[in-house]
XYZ file of C-alpha atoms in Angstrom:
378
model
C 40.304 -9.176 -53.083
C 38.738 -5.827 -53.841
C 39.888 -2.405 -52.767
C 37.157 -0.389 -51.067
C 36.327 2.741 -53.063
C 35.016 5.984 -51.632
C 31.465 4.922 -52.491
C 31.893 1.570 -50.697
C 32.030 2.452 -46.981
C 32.689 -0.053 -44.242
C 29.697 -1.764 -42.692
C 27.750 0.441 -40.296
C 26.674 -0.594 -36.813
C 23.073 -1.323 -37.937
C 24.441 -3.501 -40.752
C 26.626 -5.437 -38.321
C 23.662 -5.849 -35.947
C 21.526 -7.263 -38.764
C 24.378 -9.615 -39.682
C 24.617 -10.913 -36.093
C 20.824 -11.288 -35.976
C 20.940 -13.345 -39.183
C 23.637 -15.652 -37.783
C 21.568 -16.115 -34.630
C 19.017 -18.205 -36.550
C 19.091 -21.855 -35.477
C 20.441 -23.283 -38.746
C 23.002 -20.527 -39.239
C 24.201 -20.678 -35.642
C 24.594 -24.454 -35.811
C 26.847 -24.068 -38.865
C 28.799 -21.227 -37.240
C 29.416 -23.213 -34.057
C 30.416 -26.303 -36.016
C 32.913 -24.285 -38.056
C 34.369 -22.631 -34.947
C 34.926 -26.051 -33.360
C 36.262 -27.882 -36.418
C 38.579 -25.011 -37.399
C 40.705 -25.610 -34.295
C 40.657 -29.383 -34.878
C 41.789 -28.860 -38.465
C 44.749 -26.901 -37.122
C 45.615 -29.759 -34.756
C 45.502 -32.196 -37.681
C 47.605 -29.840 -39.823
C 50.258 -29.491 -37.116
C 50.356 -33.279 -36.819
C 51.166 -33.634 -40.510
C 47.708 -34.961 -41.327
C 48.138 -38.009 -39.078
C 46.022 -39.016 -36.134
C 47.589 -38.499 -32.742
C 47.752 -41.286 -30.179
C 46.373 -38.936 -27.521
C 45.001 -35.427 -27.106
C 44.211 -33.613 -23.854
C 41.794 -30.708 -23.635
C 40.743 -28.411 -20.810
C 37.304 -27.024 -19.975
C 36.628 -24.146 -17.617
C 34.350 -21.182 -17.044
C 35.869 -17.881 -18.212
C 34.347 -14.672 -16.776
C 33.265 -12.033 -19.304
C 32.476 -8.616 -17.824
C 29.149 -7.017 -18.722
C 27.770 -3.511 -18.435
C 24.184 -2.322 -18.311
C 21.206 -4.673 -18.204
C 22.460 -7.757 -20.035
C 20.003 -10.662 -20.144
C 21.649 -13.625 -18.423
C 24.443 -11.685 -16.765
C 24.520 -11.879 -12.976
C 26.544 -10.626 -10.061
C 29.025 -13.390 -9.223
C 30.163 -13.421 -5.609
C 33.381 -15.316 -6.410
C 34.569 -12.895 -9.077
C 32.880 -9.938 -7.327
C 31.485 -8.400 -10.492
C 28.606 -8.783 -12.974
C 29.557 -11.298 -15.639
C 28.665 -14.011 -18.081
C 30.473 -17.270 -17.299
C 30.748 -19.174 -20.607
C 32.328 -22.614 -20.794
C 35.452 -22.659 -22.964
C 37.265 -25.762 -24.238
C 40.919 -25.504 -25.239
C 43.815 -27.798 -26.038
C 46.122 -26.437 -23.343
C 49.407 -27.704 -24.790
C 48.812 -26.314 -28.286
C 46.624 -23.282 -27.473
C 43.821 -24.173 -29.911
C 40.335 -23.006 -28.825
C 37.984 -25.941 -29.406
C 34.585 -24.529 -28.519
C 32.498 -22.279 -26.290
C 29.038 -22.239 -24.749
C 27.416 -19.124 -23.294
C 26.201 -19.363 -19.692
C 24.714 -17.106 -17.079
C 26.886 -15.345 -14.539
C 25.875 -17.536 -11.613
C 25.366 -20.904 -13.301
C 27.387 -23.651 -11.631
C 30.047 -24.898 -14.046
C 29.210 -28.562 -13.443
C 25.496 -28.054 -14.177
C 24.593 -29.266 -17.679
C 28.250 -29.245 -18.786
C 28.217 -32.865 -19.951
C 26.682 -32.199 -23.374
C 29.340 -29.600 -24.179
C 32.252 -31.788 -22.995
C 30.860 -34.815 -24.826
C 30.446 -32.936 -28.121
C 34.047 -31.712 -28.048
C 35.467 -35.015 -26.816
C 33.727 -37.196 -29.409
C 34.679 -34.818 -32.241
C 38.321 -34.936 -31.160
C 38.251 -38.729 -31.100
C 36.626 -38.843 -34.518
C 39.013 -36.464 -36.260
C 42.191 -35.945 -34.231
C 43.260 -38.672 -31.792
C 42.565 -42.235 -30.715
C 42.451 -41.369 -27.008
C 40.870 -38.215 -25.572
C 41.377 -36.917 -22.016
C 39.685 -33.916 -20.417
C 41.274 -31.931 -17.559
C 38.933 -30.244 -15.093
C 39.207 -28.388 -11.813
C 37.415 -29.301 -8.593
C 34.317 -27.296 -9.532
C 33.370 -29.960 -12.092
C 33.632 -32.872 -9.694
C 30.468 -34.945 -9.880
C 29.845 -38.667 -9.723
C 27.212 -38.330 -12.449
C 29.675 -36.569 -14.782
C 32.319 -39.229 -14.109
C 29.821 -41.991 -14.929
C 28.889 -40.373 -18.237
C 32.485 -39.710 -19.284
C 33.422 -43.308 -18.498
C 30.494 -44.577 -20.586
C 31.682 -42.430 -23.524
C 35.301 -43.586 -23.042
C 36.481 -40.020 -22.535
C 39.312 -40.091 -20.014
C 39.361 -37.497 -17.261
C 41.636 -36.135 -14.548
C 40.349 -33.498 -12.148
C 40.917 -32.036 -8.726
C 38.901 -33.528 -5.883
C 37.811 -31.486 -2.894
C 38.749 -32.911 0.480
C 36.239 -34.139 3.045
C 36.323 -36.012 6.336
C 36.297 -39.455 4.704
C 39.049 -38.935 2.166
C 41.092 -36.890 4.639
C 40.900 -39.909 6.938
C 42.250 -42.148 4.167
C 45.099 -39.695 3.569
C 45.961 -39.146 7.256
C 48.464 -42.077 7.585
C 50.480 -40.630 4.668
C 50.606 -37.159 6.222
C 51.917 -38.161 9.639
C 55.532 -37.851 10.682
C 58.201 -35.533 9.379
C 57.644 -33.445 6.291
C 59.024 -35.201 3.173
C 62.030 -33.689 1.455
C 60.545 -34.211 -2.021
C 57.059 -34.297 -3.457
C 55.497 -37.714 -3.062
C 52.375 -39.507 -4.305
C 50.054 -42.123 -2.806
C 47.399 -44.243 -4.511
C 43.986 -44.312 -2.798
C 40.642 -45.942 -3.567
C 37.605 -43.856 -2.683
C 33.861 -43.959 -3.226
C 31.574 -41.111 -2.234
C 28.003 -41.885 -1.197
C 26.590 -40.559 -4.470
C 29.094 -42.434 -6.664
C 28.159 -45.654 -8.414
C 31.653 -47.198 -8.169
C 34.942 -46.867 -6.321
C 37.479 -44.718 -8.157
C 41.202 -44.067 -8.274
C 42.389 -41.064 -6.267
C 45.985 -39.841 -6.143
C 47.132 -38.025 -3.001
C 49.854 -35.482 -3.797
C 51.999 -34.368 -0.850
C 53.994 -31.195 -1.489
C 56.650 -30.130 1.056
C 56.600 -26.447 2.018
C 59.942 -25.098 3.282
C 59.612 -23.331 6.615
C 56.190 -24.844 7.354
C 55.418 -27.509 9.949
C 53.051 -29.516 7.737
C 53.217 -30.250 3.986
C 50.553 -29.109 1.568
C 48.455 -31.791 -0.101
C 45.694 -32.164 -2.673
C 43.784 -34.916 -4.469
C 43.343 -35.893 -8.107
C 40.597 -38.235 -9.295
C 40.869 -40.073 -12.609
C 39.726 -43.086 -14.589
C 43.159 -43.468 -16.208
C 44.947 -46.730 -15.536
C 47.721 -46.640 -12.933
C 50.063 -48.708 -15.120
C 49.676 -46.491 -18.176
C 49.628 -43.285 -16.116
C 51.676 -43.670 -12.901
C 50.983 -41.116 -10.189
C 53.905 -38.816 -11.001
C 53.056 -38.823 -14.721
C 49.404 -38.118 -13.915
C 50.308 -35.135 -11.714
C 52.602 -33.711 -14.405
C 49.799 -34.150 -16.934
C 47.382 -32.224 -14.733
C 49.847 -29.434 -14.027
C 50.029 -28.643 -17.722
C 46.571 -27.176 -17.179
C 48.471 -24.016 -16.295
C 49.088 -23.494 -20.018
C 45.345 -23.560 -20.611
C 44.841 -20.889 -17.949
C 47.368 -18.722 -19.790
C 45.482 -19.096 -23.076
C 42.149 -18.356 -21.377
C 43.684 -15.081 -20.259
C 44.889 -14.364 -23.795
C 41.378 -14.878 -25.153
C 40.030 -12.155 -22.900
C 43.012 -9.819 -23.219
C 43.733 -10.002 -26.951
C 40.127 -10.256 -28.154
C 38.611 -7.867 -25.572
C 35.432 -9.939 -25.327
C 32.271 -7.916 -24.842
C 28.816 -9.463 -25.147
C 26.531 -6.474 -25.486
C 23.393 -7.494 -27.360
C 20.449 -5.902 -25.530
C 16.984 -4.781 -26.640
C 17.183 -1.110 -27.547
C 13.690 0.108 -28.530
C 13.725 3.364 -30.487
C 12.542 6.235 -28.297
C 12.920 9.137 -30.767
C 12.743 9.553 -34.498
C 14.084 12.781 -36.063
C 13.998 14.391 -32.635
C 10.395 13.442 -31.927
C 9.335 10.912 -29.258
C 8.035 7.621 -30.592
C 4.562 6.757 -29.320
C 4.348 2.988 -28.848
C 0.996 1.281 -29.209
C 0.718 -2.140 -27.502
C 0.557 -4.922 -30.063
C -0.475 -8.481 -29.252
C 1.917 -9.745 -31.934
C 4.958 -8.253 -30.188
C 7.373 -10.656 -28.546
C 6.962 -11.293 -24.855
C 9.913 -10.937 -22.502
C 10.937 -14.608 -22.662
C 11.006 -14.640 -26.478
C 12.984 -11.421 -26.581
C 15.453 -12.723 -24.010
C 15.970 -15.905 -26.043
C 16.648 -13.809 -29.148
C 19.172 -11.598 -27.354
C 20.869 -14.648 -25.849
C 21.197 -16.178 -29.325
C 22.910 -13.017 -30.595
C 25.363 -13.074 -27.678
C 26.029 -16.750 -28.487
C 26.978 -15.632 -32.003
C 29.337 -12.961 -30.670
C 31.008 -15.549 -28.425
C 31.654 -17.838 -31.399
C 33.025 -14.907 -33.415
C 35.483 -14.108 -30.606
C 36.506 -17.756 -30.612
C 37.182 -17.627 -34.363
C 39.099 -14.355 -33.944
C 41.370 -15.944 -31.360
C 41.881 -19.075 -33.460
C 42.745 -17.111 -36.608
C 45.372 -15.135 -34.704
C 46.627 -18.340 -33.086
C 47.124 -20.022 -36.477
C 49.029 -16.926 -37.616
C 51.287 -16.780 -34.576
C 52.107 -20.494 -34.932
C 53.579 -19.584 -38.339
C 55.779 -17.057 -36.536
C 57.450 -19.610 -34.254
C 60.976 -18.693 -33.234
C 63.948 -20.984 -34.046
C 63.834 -22.374 -30.490
C 60.178 -23.368 -31.090
C 58.922 -20.859 -28.530
C 55.517 -19.367 -29.258
C 55.006 -15.622 -29.298
C 52.052 -14.117 -27.472
C 48.908 -12.992 -29.284
C 49.650 -9.400 -28.304
C 53.118 -9.599 -29.878
C 51.700 -11.168 -33.048
C 49.036 -8.480 -33.292
C 51.593 -5.675 -32.870
C 54.166 -7.135 -35.301
C 51.881 -8.425 -38.061
C 48.341 -7.057 -37.825
C 48.581 -3.515 -36.461
C 51.005 -2.171 -39.067
C 50.785 0.596 -41.601
C 49.909 -0.565 -45.132
C 48.662 0.809 -48.437
C 46.703 -1.037 -51.139
C 47.449 -0.082 -54.731
C 45.187 -1.488 -57.459
C 46.698 -2.019 -60.897
C 45.107 -3.410 -64.038
C 45.488 -7.074 -63.112
C 46.763 -7.199 -59.563
C 46.815 -5.506 -56.196
C 50.050 -4.475 -54.525
C 50.182 -4.167 -50.735
C 52.849 -1.786 -49.460
C 53.822 -2.678 -45.874
C 55.532 -0.271 -43.495
C 59.292 -0.844 -43.423
C 59.183 -1.515 -39.664
C 57.059 -4.655 -40.293
C 58.954 -5.899 -43.341
C 60.895 -8.670 -41.591
C 57.866 -10.006 -39.693
C 55.661 -10.031 -42.800
C 58.353 -11.694 -44.900
C 58.577 -14.512 -42.345
C 54.801 -14.786 -41.989
C 54.019 -14.710 -45.726
C 56.711 -17.216 -46.650
C 55.400 -19.739 -44.134
C 51.775 -18.962 -44.956
C 52.359 -19.820 -48.642
C 53.812 -23.193 -47.565
C 50.835 -23.979 -45.340
C 48.901 -27.098 -46.349
C 45.455 -27.126 -44.782
C 43.459 -30.287 -44.128
C 39.694 -29.768 -44.132
C 37.449 -31.942 -42.011
C 34.135 -33.124 -43.467
C 31.222 -30.775 -42.770
C 28.243 -32.492 -41.156
C 24.817 -31.699 -42.523
């Protein structure tokens, strides 16, 4: 570690822009994305004591990122009612580890071309973390083609299924009569016209006090009914709520902003710049691809920022094993007053007295941390 002297200023905005542009190169970005994905998996292995888990469940969803100005790829989204990017994010909902991200346009359907992303994360988890991998998805991902591909890759899935006349007809006998006093579950077999096979569907009937009819919804899965009875399957899916919480933390704590746009210089030393057309200049499509690549880099950097803070907050677990929020961790550990003093052979960090207890707990556990590194693919 080196203390910054007066003649060693922090990186300027142009320097940071050049750094992002360098990472946006194909080889560099591939390494950056691989590191961002394996870093979270290494943490899962570390928390498991270096042993493989029998099972790991991860969630995938589109997370809206607000944009301002003319951002290439950003679009007005009628559902969110604002101009956004809608990147796909993969997270282990129960542990809070961010497993990967893929930048997408603001109006791109989440199910379109999502298979490659889900497959990459799922196969990596099975290779390094657990023997069985299950992905949880909402109804927006429902597709017979996606189910076929996940089944071929032996990646388990459980997702919401939108109702229609056919499946509502199958469920109708279970919804007649008086409203049940407790939540109940019914096993159905259903095959849509575009599906290649018949699949397991679980009807969940939820009583609503004061209402004439109960509420109900459907889950579709390839998980075996003996290994995952209906009630266990529903409880497994409902843990997706933890993933939604962590998605919110990613946006709130990291303040994601993807703002790479072409900014041609209009003035130099107060004088207008006269631009002469050049055949060698990039066309619009090439420039858009370059800007998109830089925003991809920024997305991966946000992912790493979240994961670094998440590893730190896991070291700050309370005695009752509850996990503090990223905002609390940032306020207690990161945003504190400190002073670096350089001596002949060492550097002393003076921490504000108000953060002494938190840093003592964090540093003691950090020094005991044993990290397990996954092999880096070429």
